[in-house]
């Protein structure tokens, strides 16, 4: 589905991505975990067309889309739910979703749009009940649902999520994660950046660990959960408990 | 005060107020799209009236005005594409200064083309001497044209922003540019549209008042100042507030004749502008919270 090769990107003189490669196969949920400032958002931004890579290549279903603008990435079937959601705060829930379907509606007409809208309300009934509410007045969890719904309106095949659980209460995080699993059962491919490593690795088919602009580790969700370095750095386990496990105490 | 006189002042306040509101709405549209104050806004009204008056001798009035509005729209789009877009990276302040330069350039070109002569446009219906009597006061039918046209512009614009996909895309873009990009909306295109729309509205306002107030290469400056006052008075970015603020300023000016000589009429709006900027920079209808949620 998606392949990035030796991708480099940054902001002015600042080099953030230092030649990283990754691939995502159709139907997978791929997780990226890594410390703050590692460049995870920059990576998703460069895959969504917000940040222009300085070298390397990105292909989507075999088509070269390196350095394309967001409109083109969206048309190619790749949509980003950005960090901080970037909703249209003074507009209603319905209007946010309408703009999510901006390109589909212009291409395929109103009927396609209505179908997609019904699909989003099925996944997030709460959005259906709150169509007239201003996006900026919704709770954090509802806003994240809206951000995912808005992205779905563009009929993406690959949906990328940047820290969907950020700032949410544990119960709400659970709902969001089960929605991510539901995306896969709807035939979507998912690439997700998460701080909440344990929870995401449980539902991910594969994962990468990112450190200062490079992907340093790759494995299935289970493998990464069992990896000592990952446990120590991202799962909050202490040396002592890892040592205990090793010695079978 | 005699009732007819009161009515005369009231109607004159309504007319000027609605024209100021139309110019202010032009300011707001561009402000919402880009965050800048377009100081060439008044020139759009001047161009609308001047071009229409030139064409009116050769074309039917409606056609002359339509052509004037179209030409002014192109000027608005051209000014964004050719100049402002290129310096957008330099920040809002540079763009604002560039609009001042552009307004001077447009005025000088208008002076070259039309000279200093005062021009006018035929009345939309009837002539200078026809009048409609209401409660003993007499009004030119053009008065009703001006009010009707501005009301129509405001209604059409509201419908555009609330009901059409493109209008919503423009709102989305001013609410969150990056979010809009991620929805496949081209933010640059929305900015161009904003300039076109704002120029068109200015030109319509310029055509509607020309028969009553006459027009001249330099009327843009005054209209721009009044329009800006109204936009700031109502709360920058909010078009319905601009209508309210426009009507209030129009009334203040018109009734100020009772207490100060007519020559001081324009001082009223400057005083209002300064008072608003000092006392309530977010405008009478604006709140800081509403200012943070930019919407048309
Ligand atoms: N728009 C920008 N302009 C300049 N520098 C930026 C910009 N965005 C990010 N950076 C810098 O790039 C580096 C990587 O940032 P990025 O947001 O990609 O990290 P991240 O892994 O997503 O972090 P977090 O977990 O905190 O979201 C940081 O040093 C950051 O300061
Ligand atoms: Mg990030």
PDB file of C-alpha atoms in Angstrom, chain B residues 55-206:
ATOM      1  CA  UNK B  55     -19.674  52.219 -19.973  1.00  0.00           C
ATOM      2  CA  UNK B  56     -23.157  53.547 -19.300  1.00  0.00           C
ATOM      3  CA  UNK B  57     -23.010  55.875 -22.295  1.00  0.00           C
ATOM      4  CA  UNK B  58     -22.518  52.912 -24.629  1.00  0.00           C
ATOM      5  CA  UNK B  59     -24.292  50.027 -22.912  1.00  0.00           C
ATOM      6  CA  UNK B  60     -27.609  49.518 -21.151  1.00  0.00           C
ATOM      7  CA  UNK B  61     -27.190  50.467 -17.491  1.00  0.00           C
ATOM      8  CA  UNK B  62     -27.550  46.936 -16.097  1.00  0.00           C
ATOM      9  CA  UNK B  63     -24.968  45.599 -18.522  1.00  0.00           C
ATOM     10  CA  UNK B  64     -22.575  48.465 -17.805  1.00  0.00           C
ATOM     11  CA  UNK B  65     -22.778  47.743 -14.105  1.00  0.00           C
ATOM     12  CA  UNK B  66     -22.342  43.996 -14.577  1.00  0.00           C
ATOM     13  CA  UNK B  67     -19.238  44.658 -16.662  1.00  0.00           C
ATOM     14  CA  UNK B  68     -17.923  47.081 -14.036  1.00  0.00           C
ATOM     15  CA  UNK B  69     -18.405  44.525 -11.286  1.00  0.00           C
ATOM     16  CA  UNK B  70     -16.702  41.832 -13.370  1.00  0.00           C
ATOM     17  CA  UNK B  71     -13.759  44.099 -14.218  1.00  0.00           C
ATOM     18  CA  UNK B  72     -13.304  45.132 -10.587  1.00  0.00           C
ATOM     19  CA  UNK B  73     -13.428  41.480  -9.535  1.00  0.00           C
ATOM     20  CA  UNK B  74     -10.573  40.808 -11.931  1.00  0.00           C
ATOM     21  CA  UNK B  75      -8.617  43.698 -10.428  1.00  0.00           C
ATOM     22  CA  UNK B  76      -9.112  42.176  -6.964  1.00  0.00           C
ATOM     23  CA  UNK B  77      -8.027  38.725  -8.118  1.00  0.00           C
ATOM     24  CA  UNK B  78      -5.105  40.171 -10.072  1.00  0.00           C
ATOM     25  CA  UNK B  79      -3.852  42.166  -7.138  1.00  0.00           C
ATOM     26  CA  UNK B  80      -3.784  39.055  -4.952  1.00  0.00           C
ATOM     27  CA  UNK B  81      -2.233  36.778  -7.563  1.00  0.00           C
ATOM     28  CA  UNK B  82       0.323  39.224  -8.902  1.00  0.00           C
ATOM     29  CA  UNK B  83       1.446  40.981  -5.730  1.00  0.00           C
ATOM     30  CA  UNK B  84       0.130  39.862  -2.369  1.00  0.00           C
ATOM     31  CA  UNK B  85       0.625  36.125  -2.860  1.00  0.00           C
ATOM     32  CA  UNK B  86       4.292  36.652  -3.596  1.00  0.00           C
ATOM     33  CA  UNK B  87       4.939  38.364  -0.292  1.00  0.00           C
ATOM     34  CA  UNK B  88       2.572  36.265   1.834  1.00  0.00           C
ATOM     35  CA  UNK B  89       5.557  34.471   3.367  1.00  0.00           C
ATOM     36  CA  UNK B  90       6.919  37.793   4.562  1.00  0.00           C
ATOM     37  CA  UNK B  91       4.047  38.112   7.013  1.00  0.00           C
ATOM     38  CA  UNK B  92       0.844  40.011   7.498  1.00  0.00           C
ATOM     39  CA  UNK B  93       2.397  43.430   8.042  1.00  0.00           C
ATOM     40  CA  UNK B  94       4.202  43.437   4.712  1.00  0.00           C
ATOM     41  CA  UNK B  95       1.002  42.480   2.946  1.00  0.00           C
ATOM     42  CA  UNK B  96      -0.946  45.258   4.646  1.00  0.00           C
ATOM     43  CA  UNK B  97       1.655  47.813   3.611  1.00  0.00           C
ATOM     44  CA  UNK B  98       1.520  46.455   0.089  1.00  0.00           C
ATOM     45  CA  UNK B  99      -2.249  47.027  -0.003  1.00  0.00           C
ATOM     46  CA  UNK B 100      -1.641  50.690   0.877  1.00  0.00           C
ATOM     47  CA  UNK B 101       0.775  50.935  -2.037  1.00  0.00           C
ATOM     48  CA  UNK B 102      -1.688  49.210  -4.330  1.00  0.00           C
ATOM     49  CA  UNK B 103      -4.492  51.550  -3.306  1.00  0.00           C
ATOM     50  CA  UNK B 104      -2.345  54.560  -4.225  1.00  0.00           C
ATOM     51  CA  UNK B 105      -1.434  52.955  -7.549  1.00  0.00           C
ATOM     52  CA  UNK B 106      -5.075  52.210  -8.390  1.00  0.00           C
ATOM     53  CA  UNK B 107      -6.084  55.771  -7.543  1.00  0.00           C
ATOM     54  CA  UNK B 108      -3.318  57.273  -9.686  1.00  0.00           C
ATOM     55  CA  UNK B 109      -4.234  55.041 -12.620  1.00  0.00           C
ATOM     56  CA  UNK B 110      -7.861  56.114 -12.197  1.00  0.00           C
ATOM     57  CA  UNK B 111      -6.723  59.740 -12.284  1.00  0.00           C
ATOM     58  CA  UNK B 112      -4.853  59.089 -15.532  1.00  0.00           C
ATOM     59  CA  UNK B 113      -7.852  57.405 -17.128  1.00  0.00           C
ATOM     60  CA  UNK B 114     -10.730  59.552 -15.931  1.00  0.00           C
ATOM     61  CA  UNK B 115      -9.078  62.788 -14.826  1.00  0.00           C
ATOM     62  CA  UNK B 116     -10.448  64.804 -11.934  1.00  0.00           C
ATOM     63  CA  UNK B 117     -13.945  65.204 -13.280  1.00  0.00           C
ATOM     64  CA  UNK B 118     -16.891  64.214 -11.153  1.00  0.00           C
ATOM     65  CA  UNK B 119     -19.033  61.557 -12.809  1.00  0.00           C
ATOM     66  CA  UNK B 120     -22.364  60.064 -12.153  1.00  0.00           C
ATOM     67  CA  UNK B 121     -24.477  57.119 -13.104  1.00  0.00           C
ATOM     68  CA  UNK B 122     -28.111  57.241 -14.298  1.00  0.00           C
ATOM     69  CA  UNK B 123     -30.714  56.452 -11.675  1.00  0.00           C
ATOM     70  CA  UNK B 124     -31.656  52.768 -11.755  1.00  0.00           C
ATOM     71  CA  UNK B 125     -35.292  53.763 -12.209  1.00  0.00           C
ATOM     72  CA  UNK B 126     -36.871  57.172 -12.719  1.00  0.00           C
ATOM     73  CA  UNK B 127     -34.727  60.322 -12.834  1.00  0.00           C
ATOM     74  CA  UNK B 128     -33.211  62.851 -10.445  1.00  0.00           C
ATOM     75  CA  UNK B 129     -36.588  64.488 -10.036  1.00  0.00           C
ATOM     76  CA  UNK B 130     -38.784  61.468  -9.439  1.00  0.00           C
ATOM     77  CA  UNK B 131     -39.627  60.874  -5.837  1.00  0.00           C
ATOM     78  CA  UNK B 132     -41.498  58.556  -3.590  1.00  0.00           C
ATOM     79  CA  UNK B 133     -43.417  60.149  -0.757  1.00  0.00           C
ATOM     80  CA  UNK B 134     -43.601  58.538   2.649  1.00  0.00           C
ATOM     81  CA  UNK B 135     -45.309  60.249   5.552  1.00  0.00           C
ATOM     82  CA  UNK B 136     -44.829  63.646   3.989  1.00  0.00           C
ATOM     83  CA  UNK B 137     -41.125  63.181   3.247  1.00  0.00           C
ATOM     84  CA  UNK B 138     -39.896  62.650  -0.304  1.00  0.00           C
ATOM     85  CA  UNK B 139     -37.213  60.212  -1.338  1.00  0.00           C
ATOM     86  CA  UNK B 140     -35.509  59.418  -4.576  1.00  0.00           C
ATOM     87  CA  UNK B 141     -36.330  55.892  -5.762  1.00  0.00           C
ATOM     88  CA  UNK B 142     -32.574  55.297  -5.812  1.00  0.00           C
ATOM     89  CA  UNK B 143     -32.707  55.251  -2.035  1.00  0.00           C
ATOM     90  CA  UNK B 144     -34.721  52.066  -2.192  1.00  0.00           C
ATOM     91  CA  UNK B 145     -32.378  50.617  -4.779  1.00  0.00           C
ATOM     92  CA  UNK B 146     -29.403  51.179  -2.511  1.00  0.00           C
ATOM     93  CA  UNK B 147     -31.120  49.615   0.485  1.00  0.00           C
ATOM     94  CA  UNK B 148     -32.462  46.732  -1.581  1.00  0.00           C
ATOM     95  CA  UNK B 149     -29.144  45.995  -3.246  1.00  0.00           C
ATOM     96  CA  UNK B 150     -27.215  45.979   0.032  1.00  0.00           C
ATOM     97  CA  UNK B 151     -29.818  43.798   1.704  1.00  0.00           C
ATOM     98  CA  UNK B 152     -29.607  41.418  -1.229  1.00  0.00           C
ATOM     99  CA  UNK B 153     -25.800  41.340  -1.106  1.00  0.00           C
ATOM    100  CA  UNK B 154     -25.833  40.552   2.597  1.00  0.00           C
ATOM    101  CA  UNK B 155     -28.442  37.816   2.150  1.00  0.00           C
ATOM    102  CA  UNK B 156     -26.655  36.288  -0.827  1.00  0.00           C
ATOM    103  CA  UNK B 157     -23.353  36.346   1.000  1.00  0.00           C
ATOM    104  CA  UNK B 158     -24.816  34.743   4.104  1.00  0.00           C
ATOM    105  CA  UNK B 159     -26.348  32.016   1.958  1.00  0.00           C
ATOM    106  CA  UNK B 160     -23.049  31.552   0.147  1.00  0.00           C
ATOM    107  CA  UNK B 161     -21.065  31.039   3.349  1.00  0.00           C
ATOM    108  CA  UNK B 162     -23.702  28.946   5.122  1.00  0.00           C
ATOM    109  CA  UNK B 163     -25.063  26.819   2.316  1.00  0.00           C
ATOM    110  CA  UNK B 164     -22.555  26.256  -0.476  1.00  0.00           C
ATOM    111  CA  UNK B 165     -19.642  23.859  -0.306  1.00  0.00           C
ATOM    112  CA  UNK B 166     -17.188  26.472  -1.585  1.00  0.00           C
ATOM    113  CA  UNK B 167     -18.428  28.995   0.963  1.00  0.00           C
ATOM    114  CA  UNK B 168     -17.989  26.449   3.736  1.00  0.00           C
ATOM    115  CA  UNK B 169     -14.535  25.617   2.403  1.00  0.00           C
ATOM    116  CA  UNK B 170     -13.606  29.304   2.683  1.00  0.00           C
ATOM    117  CA  UNK B 171     -14.830  29.354   6.273  1.00  0.00           C
ATOM    118  CA  UNK B 172     -12.982  26.129   7.034  1.00  0.00           C
ATOM    119  CA  UNK B 173      -9.837  27.587   5.601  1.00  0.00           C
ATOM    120  CA  UNK B 174      -9.983  30.620   7.847  1.00  0.00           C
ATOM    121  CA  UNK B 175     -10.846  28.476  10.867  1.00  0.00           C
ATOM    122  CA  UNK B 176      -7.943  26.095  10.331  1.00  0.00           C
ATOM    123  CA  UNK B 177      -5.762  26.367   7.279  1.00  0.00           C
ATOM    124  CA  UNK B 178      -3.868  23.136   7.834  1.00  0.00           C
ATOM    125  CA  UNK B 179      -7.047  21.230   8.610  1.00  0.00           C
ATOM    126  CA  UNK B 180      -8.490  22.545   5.349  1.00  0.00           C
ATOM    127  CA  UNK B 181      -5.419  21.445   3.379  1.00  0.00           C
ATOM    128  CA  UNK B 182      -5.847  17.966   4.818  1.00  0.00           C
ATOM    129  CA  UNK B 183      -9.426  17.944   3.493  1.00  0.00           C
ATOM    130  CA  UNK B 184      -8.125  18.621  -0.008  1.00  0.00           C
ATOM    131  CA  UNK B 185      -9.073  22.310   0.010  1.00  0.00           C
ATOM    132  CA  UNK B 186      -6.503  24.540  -1.688  1.00  0.00           C
ATOM    133  CA  UNK B 187      -5.972  27.462   0.721  1.00  0.00           C
ATOM    134  CA  UNK B 188      -4.410  29.671  -1.968  1.00  0.00           C
ATOM    135  CA  UNK B 189      -7.487  29.305  -4.126  1.00  0.00           C
ATOM    136  CA  UNK B 190      -9.700  30.313  -1.205  1.00  0.00           C
ATOM    137  CA  UNK B 191      -7.645  33.479  -0.697  1.00  0.00           C
ATOM    138  CA  UNK B 192      -7.992  34.356  -4.377  1.00  0.00           C
ATOM    139  CA  UNK B 193     -11.746  33.788  -4.138  1.00  0.00           C
ATOM    140  CA  UNK B 194     -11.910  36.055  -1.100  1.00  0.00           C
ATOM    141  CA  UNK B 195     -10.258  38.893  -3.023  1.00  0.00           C
ATOM    142  CA  UNK B 196     -12.571  38.391  -5.991  1.00  0.00           C
ATOM    143  CA  UNK B 197     -15.667  38.321  -3.800  1.00  0.00           C
ATOM    144  CA  UNK B 198     -14.619  41.308  -1.808  1.00  0.00           C
ATOM    145  CA  UNK B 199     -13.834  43.334  -4.941  1.00  0.00           C
ATOM    146  CA  UNK B 200     -17.209  42.405  -6.428  1.00  0.00           C
ATOM    147  CA  UNK B 201     -19.075  43.547  -3.327  1.00  0.00           C
ATOM    148  CA  UNK B 202     -17.130  46.816  -3.255  1.00  0.00           C
ATOM    149  CA  UNK B 203     -17.952  47.418  -6.915  1.00  0.00           C
ATOM    150  CA  UNK B 204     -21.656  46.707  -6.388  1.00  0.00           C
ATOM    151  CA  UNK B 205     -21.720  49.198  -3.524  1.00  0.00           C
ATOM    152  CA  UNK B 206     -19.878  51.735  -5.704  1.00  0.00           C
TER     153      UNK B 206
END
